[in-house]
Structure formats: C-alpha cells, structure tokens
XYZ file of C-alpha atoms in Angstrom:
754
model
C 0.000 0.000 0.000
C 1.191 3.535 -0.760
C 2.143 6.205 1.711
C -0.562 8.806 2.444
C -3.277 6.975 0.516
C -6.068 8.927 2.217
C -4.502 12.206 1.124
C -4.278 10.965 -2.458
C -7.915 9.827 -2.351
C -8.961 13.282 -1.105
C -7.087 14.964 -3.966
C -8.883 12.789 -6.508
C -12.279 13.238 -4.826
C -12.185 17.023 -5.164
C -10.502 17.148 -8.553
C -13.530 16.745 -10.917
C -15.544 19.619 -9.429
C -12.576 21.978 -9.239
C -11.555 21.261 -12.819
C -15.110 21.783 -14.034
C -15.250 25.164 -12.270
C -11.925 26.217 -13.811
C -13.040 25.151 -17.265
C -16.183 27.256 -16.877
C -14.240 30.297 -15.652
C -11.624 30.150 -18.402
C -14.176 29.277 -21.052
C -11.879 26.805 -22.794
C -10.517 23.250 -22.659
C -7.720 22.814 -20.128
C -4.181 21.511 -20.337
C -3.039 18.961 -17.751
C -0.938 21.665 -16.103
C -3.956 23.920 -15.680
C -6.049 21.081 -14.282
C -3.504 20.317 -11.578
C -2.894 23.964 -10.723
C -6.578 24.897 -10.546
C -7.344 21.826 -8.432
C -4.673 22.873 -5.903
C -5.686 26.464 -5.265
C -5.420 27.615 -1.661
C -8.928 29.065 -1.895
C -10.343 25.706 -3.012
C -12.619 26.018 -6.008
C -11.460 28.761 -8.352
C -13.287 32.085 -8.216
C -11.291 33.711 -11.033
C -9.277 32.811 -14.103
C -5.572 33.579 -13.800
C -3.302 35.226 -16.360
C -0.293 33.174 -17.383
C 2.992 34.819 -16.575
C 1.257 37.639 -14.686
C -1.018 36.523 -11.812
C 0.502 35.604 -8.468
C -1.510 32.695 -7.108
C -1.662 30.951 -3.726
C -1.504 27.159 -3.900
C -1.895 24.272 -1.453
C 0.715 21.609 -2.308
C 0.048 18.033 -1.227
C 3.492 17.319 0.158
C 7.067 18.556 0.750
C 10.339 16.718 0.043
C 13.770 17.794 1.317
C 17.281 16.481 0.732
C 19.754 16.521 3.612
C 21.885 19.440 2.447
C 18.945 21.828 2.029
C 16.772 20.220 4.728
C 19.114 21.497 7.414
C 18.375 25.152 6.702
C 14.719 24.490 5.897
C 14.172 22.744 9.221
C 16.227 25.251 11.193
C 13.792 27.825 9.821
C 10.766 25.625 10.538
C 11.889 25.279 14.158
C 11.335 29.045 14.494
C 7.824 28.882 13.042
C 6.208 27.770 16.302
C 4.306 24.812 14.838
C 4.073 21.490 16.724
C 3.988 19.324 13.576
C 4.162 19.649 9.807
C 0.829 20.453 8.188
C 1.366 18.284 5.079
C 3.177 14.975 4.531
C 6.903 15.731 4.409
C 10.108 13.734 4.044
C 13.878 14.149 4.452
C 16.315 12.190 2.280
C 20.014 11.755 3.181
C 21.703 11.726 -0.221
C 23.977 14.762 -0.638
C 26.627 14.288 2.044
C 28.076 10.947 0.892
C 31.358 11.370 -0.955
C 32.177 8.998 -3.809
C 35.754 7.881 -3.311
C 36.360 4.131 -3.048
C 33.149 2.106 -3.376
C 29.639 2.048 -1.982
C 30.047 0.198 1.321
C 33.272 1.944 2.308
C 32.062 5.396 1.298
C 28.739 5.013 3.118
C 30.450 3.940 6.331
C 32.763 6.963 6.187
C 29.840 9.319 5.530
C 27.730 7.972 8.397
C 30.610 8.546 10.793
C 31.676 11.905 9.358
C 28.151 13.347 9.247
C 26.763 11.773 12.414
C 25.936 15.115 13.994
C 23.939 16.243 10.968
C 22.153 12.924 10.498
C 21.253 12.843 14.203
C 19.855 16.359 13.924
C 17.773 15.531 10.850
C 16.535 12.287 12.383
C 15.504 13.942 15.648
C 13.875 16.982 14.058
C 11.973 14.617 11.735
C 10.833 12.610 14.764
C 9.688 15.734 16.550
C 7.667 17.245 13.743
C 6.206 14.135 12.074
C 8.504 13.952 9.054
C 9.442 10.730 7.260
C 13.203 10.143 7.325
C 15.157 8.245 4.663
C 18.505 7.182 6.052
C 21.909 7.514 4.357
C 22.170 4.871 1.649
C 18.416 4.755 0.998
C 18.894 6.645 -2.222
C 18.630 9.954 -4.010
C 15.599 12.033 -3.074
C 14.080 12.196 -6.559
C 14.348 8.482 -7.263
C 12.967 7.618 -3.809
C 10.093 10.085 -4.269
C 9.240 8.570 -7.663
C 9.243 5.085 -6.134
C 7.191 5.943 -3.063
C 5.371 9.275 -3.079
C 4.769 10.704 -6.545
C 1.246 10.282 -7.881
C -0.546 11.471 -11.025
C -2.279 14.811 -10.628
C -0.561 15.674 -7.361
C 1.320 18.837 -6.450
C 4.584 18.784 -4.529
C 7.345 21.205 -3.684
C 10.869 20.165 -2.791
C 14.059 21.850 -1.645
C 16.003 20.788 -4.714
C 15.702 22.034 -8.274
C 15.339 18.466 -9.585
C 12.159 17.904 -7.596
C 10.664 18.245 -11.092
C 11.640 14.589 -11.655
C 8.225 13.578 -10.257
C 6.605 14.982 -13.388
C 7.409 11.576 -14.837
C 4.504 10.289 -12.760
C 2.191 13.089 -13.828
C 2.775 15.500 -10.947
C 3.323 19.210 -10.849
C 6.487 19.045 -8.739
C 8.462 22.227 -8.236
C 11.866 23.031 -6.772
C 11.904 25.755 -4.109
C 14.043 27.219 -1.376
C 13.776 26.123 2.244
C 11.719 29.168 3.227
C 8.987 28.121 0.786
C 9.054 24.604 2.216
C 8.855 26.104 5.692
C 5.686 27.991 4.724
C 3.940 24.883 3.437
C 5.035 22.726 6.382
C 3.707 25.473 8.661
C 0.275 25.218 7.030
C 0.472 28.387 4.967
C -0.260 29.004 1.300
C 2.534 28.737 -1.227
C 2.766 31.496 -3.799
C 3.737 31.095 -7.458
C 3.272 33.264 -10.500
C 0.841 31.376 -12.720
C 3.180 29.841 -15.302
C 3.190 30.095 -19.042
C 2.803 26.816 -20.905
C 5.151 25.169 -23.387
C 3.823 22.104 -25.171
C 6.187 19.481 -26.553
C 4.549 17.092 -28.990
C 6.405 13.814 -29.362
C 5.635 11.829 -32.498
C 6.990 8.445 -33.515
C 8.772 6.097 -31.115
C 12.251 5.823 -29.635
C 14.390 3.170 -31.262
C 17.894 1.766 -31.338
C 20.424 3.955 -29.573
C 18.006 6.797 -28.835
C 16.606 7.220 -25.327
C 14.382 9.594 -23.344
C 17.526 11.477 -22.312
C 18.014 12.523 -25.927
C 14.588 14.182 -25.936
C 15.508 16.596 -23.158
C 19.033 17.096 -24.496
C 17.490 18.225 -27.776
C 14.903 20.396 -25.995
C 17.715 22.021 -23.989
C 19.439 22.870 -27.256
C 16.240 24.473 -28.542
C 15.196 26.416 -25.450
C 18.644 27.062 -23.873
C 19.198 27.313 -20.126
C 16.676 30.109 -19.745
C 14.086 29.400 -22.447
C 11.757 27.636 -20.039
C 11.862 30.276 -17.305
C 8.425 30.992 -15.897
C 6.860 28.119 -17.831
C 5.691 24.561 -17.317
C 6.620 22.159 -20.094
C 3.888 19.623 -20.870
C 4.802 16.631 -23.045
C 2.221 14.745 -25.075
C 1.680 12.655 -28.192
C 2.207 9.064 -29.253
C 5.891 9.356 -28.460
C 5.067 10.234 -24.862
C 2.645 7.382 -24.291
C 5.067 4.867 -25.821
C 7.789 5.817 -23.348
C 8.422 4.321 -19.888
C 7.442 6.173 -16.737
C 11.066 6.437 -15.595
C 12.020 7.706 -19.052
C 9.465 10.457 -18.571
C 11.067 11.176 -15.194
C 14.454 11.646 -16.873
C 12.989 14.222 -19.259
C 11.259 16.104 -16.441
C 14.343 15.943 -14.227
C 16.533 17.754 -16.718
C 13.814 20.313 -17.368
C 15.478 22.187 -14.521
C 18.324 22.842 -16.961
C 16.106 24.934 -19.238
C 14.857 27.027 -16.313
C 11.353 25.549 -16.458
C 9.142 25.816 -13.393
C 8.492 22.118 -13.919
C 7.631 19.569 -16.609
C 4.941 16.907 -16.699
C 3.219 14.157 -18.685
C -0.386 13.005 -18.754
C -1.328 9.800 -16.949
C -1.050 6.672 -19.103
C -0.495 2.919 -18.986
C 3.263 3.251 -18.351
C 2.561 5.144 -15.133
C 0.039 2.513 -14.039
C 2.631 -0.204 -14.687
C 5.241 1.651 -12.659
C 2.878 2.256 -9.747
C 1.956 -1.413 -9.665
C 5.583 -2.531 -9.915
C 6.574 -0.311 -6.978
C 3.821 -1.632 -4.704
C 1.227 1.054 -5.328
C -1.517 -0.747 -7.193
C -3.965 1.084 -4.920
C -2.802 4.436 -6.299
C -3.068 3.132 -9.861
C -6.642 2.002 -9.168
C -7.558 5.435 -7.797
C -5.892 7.176 -10.756
C -7.738 4.951 -13.220
C -10.969 6.135 -11.642
C -10.269 9.778 -12.549
C -7.945 9.306 -15.533
C -9.875 11.739 -17.740
C -8.811 14.479 -15.299
C -5.161 13.373 -15.263
C -4.431 14.440 -18.820
C -5.350 17.422 -20.947
C -8.769 17.787 -22.515
C -8.768 16.119 -25.971
C -9.064 19.435 -27.817
C -5.772 20.622 -26.326
C -3.590 17.908 -27.797
C -5.539 17.953 -31.058
C -4.809 21.668 -31.558
C -1.924 22.496 -29.188
C -1.107 25.810 -30.871
C -4.389 27.202 -29.495
C -3.692 26.300 -25.878
C 0.064 26.583 -25.314
C 2.216 29.707 -25.448
C 4.810 27.794 -27.454
C 4.766 24.402 -29.158
C 7.771 22.260 -30.045
C 7.461 19.071 -32.081
C 10.035 16.280 -32.013
C 9.932 13.170 -34.189
C 11.306 10.297 -32.128
C 11.650 8.117 -35.212
C 14.427 10.368 -36.511
C 15.859 11.671 -33.219
C 19.608 11.164 -32.839
C 21.496 10.553 -29.601
C 22.975 13.799 -28.248
C 25.991 14.894 -26.250
C 25.506 18.215 -24.459
C 28.386 20.321 -23.249
C 30.975 21.116 -22.199
C 30.389 23.530 -19.296
C 26.698 24.099 -20.026
C 23.819 21.626 -20.431
C 22.271 23.396 -23.433
C 25.149 23.109 -25.922
C 23.534 20.228 -27.808
C 25.488 18.204 -30.355
C 24.049 15.171 -32.157
C 26.457 12.263 -32.003
C 26.963 12.390 -35.792
C 28.388 15.918 -35.464
C 30.583 15.399 -32.404
C 33.801 14.670 -34.287
C 33.418 17.860 -36.283
C 32.552 19.956 -33.221
C 35.366 18.534 -31.104
C 37.941 19.326 -33.787
C 36.512 22.796 -34.332
C 36.551 23.686 -30.620
C 39.653 21.863 -29.506
C 37.857 19.650 -27.018
C 39.956 16.803 -25.574
C 38.662 13.648 -27.266
C 40.184 11.024 -24.997
C 37.557 10.074 -22.429
C 39.002 9.532 -18.974
C 35.841 8.519 -17.104
C 32.285 7.535 -17.967
C 29.758 7.888 -15.158
C 26.177 6.618 -15.206
C 23.353 6.805 -12.695
C 22.346 9.745 -10.466
C 18.801 11.011 -9.926
C 18.480 11.658 -13.654
C 19.268 8.225 -15.059
C 19.333 5.431 -12.498
C 16.166 3.514 -13.269
C 16.063 -0.236 -13.757
C 15.608 0.342 -17.493
C 18.620 2.688 -17.663
C 20.881 0.218 -15.887
C 19.581 -2.728 -17.912
C 20.323 -0.982 -21.220
C 23.803 0.012 -20.052
C 24.442 -3.556 -18.845
C 23.486 -4.923 -22.267
C 26.420 -2.962 -23.671
C 28.767 -3.974 -20.866
C 28.039 -7.640 -21.696
C 29.317 -7.042 -25.226
C 32.782 -6.110 -23.979
C 33.630 -9.747 -23.235
C 31.423 -11.175 -25.965
C 33.151 -9.141 -28.683
C 36.663 -9.365 -27.251
C 36.865 -5.698 -26.270
C 38.444 -3.881 -23.375
C 36.936 -0.814 -21.748
C 39.246 2.139 -22.430
C 37.939 4.614 -19.829
C 37.198 4.308 -16.136
C 33.531 3.524 -15.537
C 31.317 4.193 -12.520
C 27.712 3.511 -11.563
C 25.708 5.522 -9.026
C 22.428 3.726 -8.242
C 19.500 6.023 -7.494
C 18.031 4.016 -4.649
C 18.514 0.898 -2.576
C 15.427 -0.539 -4.266
C 17.132 -0.259 -7.655
C 20.574 -1.290 -6.367
C 19.342 -4.443 -4.671
C 17.232 -5.385 -7.685
C 20.012 -4.892 -10.246
C 22.384 -6.891 -8.060
C 19.836 -9.707 -7.842
C 19.389 -9.639 -11.610
C 23.130 -9.861 -12.312
C 23.788 -6.374 -13.661
C 26.319 -5.402 -11.012
C 28.385 -8.511 -11.701
C 28.262 -7.587 -15.402
C 29.638 -4.143 -14.591
C 32.257 -5.701 -12.304
C 33.466 -7.751 -15.259
C 34.479 -4.574 -17.120
C 36.215 -3.081 -14.073
C 33.464 -0.678 -13.049
C 33.138 0.942 -9.634
C 29.715 1.036 -7.957
C 29.320 4.081 -5.737
C 26.775 4.597 -2.945
C 23.096 5.241 -3.563
C 23.636 8.987 -3.372
C 24.289 12.081 -5.453
C 28.075 11.705 -5.436
C 29.906 13.047 -8.509
C 26.772 14.739 -9.854
C 27.019 17.441 -7.173
C 30.769 17.538 -6.679
C 30.905 14.820 -4.025
C 33.616 12.988 -5.899
C 37.105 12.520 -4.494
C 38.565 12.064 -7.959
C 42.260 11.210 -7.823
C 44.382 13.839 -9.543
C 41.633 16.399 -9.987
C 43.637 18.873 -7.915
C 46.248 19.028 -10.687
C 43.797 20.916 -12.887
C 44.695 19.017 -16.025
C 42.618 19.385 -19.178
C 40.523 16.242 -19.652
C 37.136 14.932 -20.772
C 34.475 12.953 -18.928
C 31.022 11.840 -20.078
C 28.128 11.295 -17.689
C 24.391 10.746 -17.545
C 23.875 13.437 -14.909
C 21.971 16.687 -15.480
C 24.484 19.503 -14.990
C 27.989 20.018 -16.281
C 29.031 23.472 -15.110
C 32.763 24.083 -14.748
C 34.247 22.454 -11.624
C 30.899 20.869 -10.696
C 31.809 17.178 -10.784
C 35.407 17.102 -9.546
C 36.431 20.676 -8.736
C 38.742 20.864 -11.759
C 37.889 23.857 -13.998
C 39.589 22.075 -16.903
C 37.378 18.995 -16.840
C 35.247 19.031 -19.986
C 32.025 17.275 -18.977
C 29.503 16.069 -21.556
C 25.971 14.903 -20.736
C 24.496 11.884 -22.510
C 22.231 8.898 -21.956
C 23.543 6.001 -19.821
C 23.810 3.775 -22.890
C 25.745 6.410 -24.845
C 28.039 7.025 -21.855
C 28.683 3.285 -21.616
C 29.517 3.014 -25.330
C 31.841 6.012 -25.172
C 33.559 4.653 -22.064
C 34.156 1.358 -23.882
C 35.619 3.249 -26.851
C 37.432 5.862 -24.754
C 36.883 8.363 -27.542
C 34.491 11.336 -27.588
C 34.216 11.164 -31.377
C 33.106 7.513 -31.465
C 29.638 7.091 -32.972
C 28.296 3.634 -32.039
C 25.568 3.915 -34.655
C 28.117 3.849 -37.467
C 31.629 3.201 -36.159
C 33.498 0.004 -35.326
C 36.029 -0.764 -32.604
C 39.214 -2.801 -32.798
C 39.051 -5.707 -30.376
C 41.904 -7.508 -28.619
C 42.370 -9.762 -31.663
C 42.661 -6.819 -34.022
C 39.201 -7.437 -35.479
C 36.705 -4.693 -36.305
C 33.531 -5.135 -34.268
C 30.383 -3.079 -33.961
C 28.358 -2.656 -30.782
C 24.775 -3.862 -30.975
C 22.104 -1.356 -29.999
C 21.240 -1.452 -26.284
C 18.272 -3.389 -24.947
C 16.659 -3.651 -21.534
C 13.407 -4.296 -19.724
C 11.333 -1.323 -18.667
C 10.648 -2.962 -15.283
C 12.148 -6.027 -13.567
C 10.372 -9.265 -14.525
C 10.767 -10.528 -10.956
C 9.609 -7.242 -9.448
C 11.558 -4.805 -7.295
C 13.076 -5.979 -4.020
C 15.129 -4.665 -1.101
C 16.029 -6.063 2.292
C 15.915 -2.607 3.854
C 14.776 0.335 1.736
C 16.062 2.739 4.404
C 12.852 4.378 5.672
C 12.412 5.534 9.268
C 8.914 6.545 10.342
C 8.619 9.553 12.690
C 7.740 9.162 16.350
C 4.019 8.681 17.005
C 4.238 11.581 19.460
C 7.137 13.939 18.912
C 6.237 16.436 21.604
C 8.852 15.059 23.984
C 11.655 14.780 21.428
C 14.545 17.140 22.083
C 16.358 18.592 19.082
C 19.795 19.651 20.247
C 22.222 21.895 18.422
C 25.553 22.456 20.120
C 26.612 26.084 20.458
C 30.158 25.047 19.531
C 29.243 22.984 16.460
C 30.850 23.916 13.156
C 28.186 21.975 11.214
C 24.954 23.300 12.716
C 23.917 26.743 13.930
C 20.552 27.962 15.195
C 19.283 30.943 13.230
C 18.819 34.484 14.431
C 16.132 36.614 12.768
C 17.309 39.024 10.079
C 16.778 42.722 10.772
C 13.731 44.504 9.400
C 14.077 47.244 6.789
C 14.996 50.545 8.422
C 12.268 52.437 6.536
C 14.403 54.612 4.279
C 16.173 54.552 0.934
C 19.463 52.683 0.862
C 22.291 55.196 0.557
C 26.051 54.887 0.191
C 26.140 51.245 -0.812
C 29.436 49.879 -2.077
C 29.815 47.496 -4.986
C 30.847 44.092 -3.671
C 31.205 42.483 -7.086
C 30.072 43.047 -10.640
C 29.827 39.474 -11.866
C 30.616 38.817 -15.496
C 28.888 36.123 -17.549
C 27.356 32.928 -16.218
C 26.809 33.097 -12.466
C 24.978 30.002 -11.264
C 24.233 28.994 -7.699
C 27.421 26.934 -7.953
C 29.308 30.199 -8.436
C 27.409 31.920 -5.608
C 27.500 29.071 -3.076
C 29.618 26.121 -4.149
C 28.722 22.547 -3.247
C 31.389 19.831 -3.019
C 33.392 20.227 0.201
C 31.165 23.119 1.282
C 28.162 20.817 1.693
C 29.358 20.027 5.225
C 28.409 23.550 6.308
C 24.873 23.634 4.905
C 23.466 23.757 8.452
C 25.832 26.515 9.634
C 25.052 29.818 7.977
C 28.110 31.704 9.173
C 30.603 29.028 8.164
C 29.126 28.387 4.741
C 29.081 32.123 4.088
C 32.823 31.821 3.623
C 32.116 30.457 0.128
C 29.888 33.359 -0.929
C 30.458 34.289 -4.581
C 33.944 32.805 -4.646
C 33.226 31.306 -8.066
C 31.889 34.495 -9.676
C 34.110 36.237 -12.217
C 34.900 39.849 -11.304
C 34.140 42.058 -14.316
C 37.049 44.381 -13.546
C 39.939 41.923 -13.358
C 38.538 38.675 -14.862
C 39.446 36.863 -11.626
C 37.401 34.782 -9.219
C 37.292 35.499 -5.486
C 39.207 38.735 -5.905
C 37.417 42.048 -5.428
C 38.334 45.573 -4.384
C 37.640 46.696 -0.834
C 36.473 50.312 -1.171
C 37.441 50.981 2.450
C 41.119 50.054 1.988
C 41.651 50.048 -1.769
C 43.069 46.538 -1.522
C 41.940 43.413 -3.375
C 40.993 40.247 -1.539
C 38.522 37.350 -1.252
C 34.841 38.161 -1.665
C 33.640 36.820 1.736
C 36.428 38.553 3.676
C 35.779 41.819 1.857
C 32.068 41.607 2.612
C 32.740 40.836 6.270
C 34.872 43.991 6.427
C 31.981 46.023 5.034
C 29.576 44.457 7.533
C 31.904 45.198 10.436
C 32.078 48.837 9.298
C 28.297 49.095 8.961
C 28.501 49.612 5.199
C 25.820 48.101 2.984
C 26.696 46.592 -0.374
C 25.176 45.565 -3.676
C 25.919 42.660 -6.023
C 25.568 43.221 -9.764
C 25.138 40.340 -12.204
C 24.507 39.330 -15.788
C 21.666 37.318 -17.386
C 19.909 34.311 -15.797
C 21.662 35.048 -12.504
C 21.221 32.204 -10.014
C 20.709 29.497 -12.640
C 20.980 25.951 -11.343
C 20.267 24.521 -7.923
C 17.467 25.625 -5.632
C 19.965 26.162 -2.800
C 18.721 29.091 -0.746
C 22.166 29.453 0.802
C 22.977 31.498 -2.307
C 20.431 34.029 -1.004
C 20.962 33.592 2.737
C 24.733 34.075 2.661
C 24.663 37.587 1.147
C 21.765 38.457 3.464
C 23.695 37.222 6.500
C 26.857 39.113 5.530
C 25.128 42.424 4.876
C 24.488 42.600 1.122
C 21.348 44.690 0.665
C 20.446 44.180 -2.992
C 21.194 42.088 -6.061
C 20.854 43.910 -9.393
C 21.057 41.843 -12.582
C 19.986 41.702 -16.205
C 17.691 38.746 -15.430
C 17.132 36.136 -12.704
C 16.550 32.414 -12.646
C 13.134 31.851 -11.032
C 14.030 29.989 -7.844
C 16.916 32.261 -6.918
C 14.828 35.404 -7.331
C 12.177 33.933 -5.028
C 14.804 32.894 -2.481
C 16.182 36.444 -2.356
C 12.698 37.837 -1.800
C 11.957 35.318 0.966
C 15.067 36.402 2.861
C 14.165 40.096 2.767
C 16.611 41.045 0.015
C 16.030 43.422 -2.876
C 16.078 41.509 -6.173
C 16.218 44.074 -8.978
C 16.666 43.998 -12.747
C 17.970 46.645 -15.135
C 15.153 48.364 -17.021
C 17.785 48.894 -19.705
C 20.404 46.130 -19.740
C 22.987 48.569 -21.135
C 22.995 50.311 -17.732
C 25.062 47.374 -16.482
C 27.996 49.079 -18.197
C 27.513 52.325 -16.238
C 28.430 50.743 -12.915
C 32.053 51.411 -11.993
C 34.211 49.634 -9.458
C 34.544 52.554 -7.017
C 30.949 53.801 -7.168
C 28.873 54.837 -4.206
C 25.369 53.566 -4.928
C 21.929 54.689 -3.755
C 18.622 52.858 -4.172
C 15.873 55.447 -4.244
C 12.100 55.114 -4.084
C 11.716 52.546 -1.319
C 9.447 54.868 0.636
C 6.802 54.236 -2.014
C 7.861 50.673 -2.885
C 4.908 49.175 -4.742
C 4.121 46.490 -7.328
C 4.998 47.379 -10.920
C 6.593 50.673 -9.820
C 10.241 51.131 -10.726
C 12.969 52.113 -8.300
C 15.941 54.310 -9.150
C 19.650 53.593 -8.918
C 21.900 56.604 -8.363
C 25.617 56.179 -9.027
C 28.180 58.566 -7.590
C 31.426 57.859 -9.402
C 34.878 58.312 -7.903
C 35.462 61.471 -9.940
C 32.297 63.065 -8.550
C 30.193 62.578 -11.678
C 26.831 60.865 -11.406
C 24.516 58.563 -13.298
C 21.003 57.394 -12.558
C 18.654 54.900 -14.137
C 15.472 52.963 -13.480
C 15.450 49.388 -12.234
C 12.537 46.982 -12.238
C 11.278 44.369 -9.822
C 8.559 41.711 -9.662
C 7.478 42.167 -6.032
C 3.781 41.933 -5.213
C 2.191 43.353 -2.051
C 2.931 40.273 0.049
C 6.560 40.117 -1.090
C 7.037 43.776 -0.262
C 5.907 42.930 3.267
C 8.605 40.242 3.378
C 11.156 42.917 2.510
C 9.863 45.336 5.113
C 9.765 42.677 7.838
C 13.290 41.493 7.091
C 12.170 38.185 5.603
C 9.099 35.982 5.263
C 10.020 33.934 8.317
C 9.756 37.003 10.541
C 6.113 37.315 9.506
C 5.416 33.636 10.245
C 7.151 33.944 13.610
C 5.145 37.020 14.517
C 1.867 35.252 13.686
C 2.284 32.698 16.492
C 3.198 35.148 19.243
C-alpha cells in the first residue's frame, strides 16, 4: 500500500468539481498543467481565471520533500515557526553528504561517521515534527520520491531544483528554497506566478540507440538554459505514451536545466505499470478512476497551438542521440556531429571517465540498457578504455540490479559502484588527480555540467548523454566515437560493432530490497529534544534578520560586478562546502567565490572600497559588515541558474548585502532572495550594467513608495564626482514587499504565532 493513501484519495475526490469550475471560468478546454494547478488552489474552487505569466496565485501543495543538504536550513527555519507538527506529509532524504571515493560500502560507512551530527539532527527533528526520514544509503531524493510518493495529478514542492523529476509520474512538482518549504510545512499558502505553458509534442517512437535522455538534451538545445523560465513544459503525443514512466522522469528531471518551473506528462499505462511494480496498485486504481482528469482535454492535444504559449514538435523516429556540453547543459550536439565539433573547438577527445546513474538516469531500465552494452565487452573481445562508474539512485534499484546480475556484469568490465547517493553529480567525488587541474574529458548521464561541478577541476570538460551512450563512449574511450556507425578494434585486431542497447522497462521478478532505508517519525514527537551544540561547526541555530529601516538605501558599495554565467554553484559552491549547509556563518565563507569579477577577470578577488586593496569576496564583505557599510551585487543574465539552494540568497543576506541587481534572474533564486528580505532588482535597460564602476557609491531610491509594478531608481556617484542614474525593475507583489519590510518571510510567520 502507498504512503498517504487517504490524502491521495482526497485529492482525486475534489478534482472533478474543481476542474469543471476552472473550465467554466476560463471558457476553454484545459491543459493537464492547468487542471492540476486549478485543483490545488489555496482558496479551493477557483473564483477567477488567472493570467499566465502575470497573476501571483496561492496554492496548497500536497506534500514537501527535502534532501539533507537543504533540509538542514529548511528545518532550522521551521523550528522558528512555532508549529508542533508539519501540516502536510513531508520527508527528508540523506543523499547529498556521501562522498564517492572508493566504493559504496566503504564510502557510506565513512559518511555515516563523518556526518553523524547532521544525520542525528535531521533524524531527531523529523521525529519531533512528524517527518518521514530516509537514512543515508536509501537513495537519491528524486528516485525515492518517484518510487514511493509521486502520484498522477498531485502537487509537490521540494528543496532541490530536480524535484521536477516527479513529473514523470504526472505530478506538478516544483523546486523551491527552504523558506517556501517552511511555509507549506507550517500550514500556509505557497505562492507562485501562474506559469506560461510550453507544449512538446512527441511523435513516432524511440528506437535503437536513442533514449528519453536525448529528448531533453534536444529540448535544452532548442530552449537554452533560460528558455523555459516561468513556464511549465507539458509533453504529449504518441511518443510520450510509448515511453516508460522512468524515461518520462528523466525528461522532467533535466527540465530544470532549461529554467522551467516544472515539466509533466499526462497519466497513461506506463505510469500505471510503474505504480503497480513499486507496490502502489492502490494508487493506480484510484488514478484509473479519474484518468480523464489526469491528462489534458482532448481538444488541447488535437490543436496544441491554441492552448500553449509555445509548441515544439520532435519526431522520435528520426531523433539522434545527443551529447551536451561542455560547461553548459544546453550546448547540444548530435552524435553524428561530435567529431566535427570537437575538432573545431579543440575539445579533448580522450575520455578519462564515464559515469552513469544519479537522480536523472538510475532507473532499472537505464541500468539494464547500459548492462546490455557492458556484456558485449567480453562477448566481442573488447576492453573498456575509460574508467567507468555507476551511481544507483536508490537501494530498491541497487538491490534489484544486483539480484538480476547487472552489477556482476559491470564488475566484469572493471566498473566501480558508488553509494546510492548524489556523489559526482554534485561535486561529491574525491577524484584522484583532480587537484592538478589538467585538461581532460568525462562523459556522464547526470543533469548539470558546469565548470568544476563534478570534480572541482575547472579544466574537466564534462559532456551529458544517456547512460547507454556514456557506456559506449567509455568502452571506446573516444568522444568522437559514434556507435551507430563506427566500429572498434578488439583484442584480436578485429573490427567489431556494438549492438544497440536493450533492456526491460521494469524487472520481470519485481523490485526488491532487504531494507529500503525508511524511518517513520515518532508517534508523538512532543517530547523529542532537538539539540544543536553552540560550539558545532556543522549546525547553527538561526537568528532573525533585521527589518528594513524604513528609508532609501544610501552609500552602498559594490561588492562584485559578476561577469557572464553566475549560477548557484558560483554563488554558493557545493562539493566540500556541503558540510556547512546547516551553519550559515561558516558556509558564508564560500559566498560568490566562483563568480568572475568584471574588472579583473578573476574569481574570489574584489576591491575593498574601504582600503583600496583586493581580496577574497567573503572577507571583503565581512569587512563592510563590520564597518556598517551596505553593499550591492551586480550580475549578468539568468543570474542564479541551477540549484534551488537558498544558501545562495541567505549568505549575502547574512553578511550584509542589501540588494542584487542583474539583467535577469533564474526563477528559484529570485524567489529565495525575496523570501530572505533582500532586494532583487533587474535593469530596465540592460545597457545600464555598463555604467556601474568599481569605485561607485550607490543609492537605491524610491523605497518609501515601494509598490508592485513601480520602478525604483539607482543613483551612481562615481569616484570622480560625476553621477549617473537609471530605473530598475522588480517583480514584487504586495505580500513580497511585506517580506522585505519585515526582514524576511520567516519574521512574519514567527510574529503570527506570538
């Protein structure tokens, strides 16, 4: 039986009437996305139709999911909210703090010992507040959620940008910061601007070497890393229904890389099969009872151009496998063009490591297809040229693939199986030699490939591909190898060709696990004590941020003018810094150390206006804070792209940055800044970015009449006494302005229980 079956039943019971009301209000057929959103309104049945890309709307999500790195800050905030228990089903998943170094058993044992204080905190706070706890080794949050909690037509938020993975089971699942999760766990409404809609029509059927991963790799090439911002991507068509549920999850997972709010698919037979295979036949039966409401109205898919803001069509019959990268997940190259592109750009073509698995591609089907290629190494007399690693997504998958012989197949080609955790995908990879900074190439089936992300080496060229393509390339050891057309020389000197991969969608013998890793919360958590040592360097109780002083911000100094791509990895790095995710002051020592300073093209090197000297960004900002001087951060386009990590907003807030002014924001980061009481501003004219000089004194004027859709003014006083001024925009609504005035949304929640 599924978790929270009564909650799921209640969602389905109210869905038909709410959808009918929304259809009447809008006066048109509804997309799946609209059906789910309108059936999860905080007010209940809709009383108005909402404008896409314009209306801020309050929603009531069904559940919250948190991974261990972000859960620490989310739950430290929730502890201040004054609630005795979470208001909606919530879970914590310990997946981010396990470093991949030797092999699964060894690495897990080291992590459990090294992170004991954090795991004990998360376990006890989960016990106290009624939160399900998934222990270290249980698996990656998104895979575990898909296996246990996701359900068609549901709405979930999670403190990780790849929460969107659950769209593979027909959910609207959205990545958020911990403050948003805190709101929902506290029983409050969750606010989102009603999204625009992008429809992706999939015709034909995947075949041969092509996989679901190639669909999203192609879409990323079309939309780029910001083309989906403010939109939900809804996939449909014969190509969608012919695809496995976990394949759909892969596509939705990587939708985070195009900036999409989330992605989703309509309910179909593949989802029913997956629910039944993972022990949730009861959910499948309930979904079958309301299946007409778990997909778009027929008119929508018949004439998508009338109902979506943008429509993309992809023919799966002719789709090629893709390799995306390096350094960005939207540089899409079909495998047939890789040799040409590598030569043109000077990319290293020798592949050092191939890595498969992670939350994006660790399903039974993924592993089975990769194993079918690994079997050919011995059968065809080959030898694997690159190192090869597997990161299972969950203990359920790991145990099952071991039972079915896949792990022994991988062992036969010298592969390393890492723990059921994020590992290399988020920089938790102790890769030997990475510290040398040598230029090299890796291929992986993960979702992101920003510089330094996997191993900390800025000269590692990382390319994203399907697990089967990664396996083939690791066997060949050559980035330019095209398994569709090329042959390999085996140990006998013969030319052999790899057969196309094959694999079952679901295990014939069913899934199995001796211990999936779940720990239920205490029946009564009122007596549970959550202790945080005052001397801990891993955990730190939070102090409220100060409220706005009620006046314009004058005499701000420029902390950094960031040039080019500035993701949350640049603002708050992961890797070794993950250990401080529960200690705001300690982790603030990584603030913006990866951002490139416009004025000297260096990272972690900015001018201190008080001394005239250059130094690290965090130390410079601490000097400003100690002197009582406010600062501003200036950035380029799509600032804050990437992870949902709210530390990228909390660190500048904690250290005294007052505003972030950029050409454009990634959605989650902009929201996180607002939640923490920061000013998130955009240039009305992007060319004004060039007016800001290194030694400027900066004023933000107009805050006394701060109001929705009303511009503010930036005044620059240059070092030579000359001045400039220009308008800046914002997207704050009335409620968000109150967050700013109060010093953060949490201060308002805290005040409401006093």
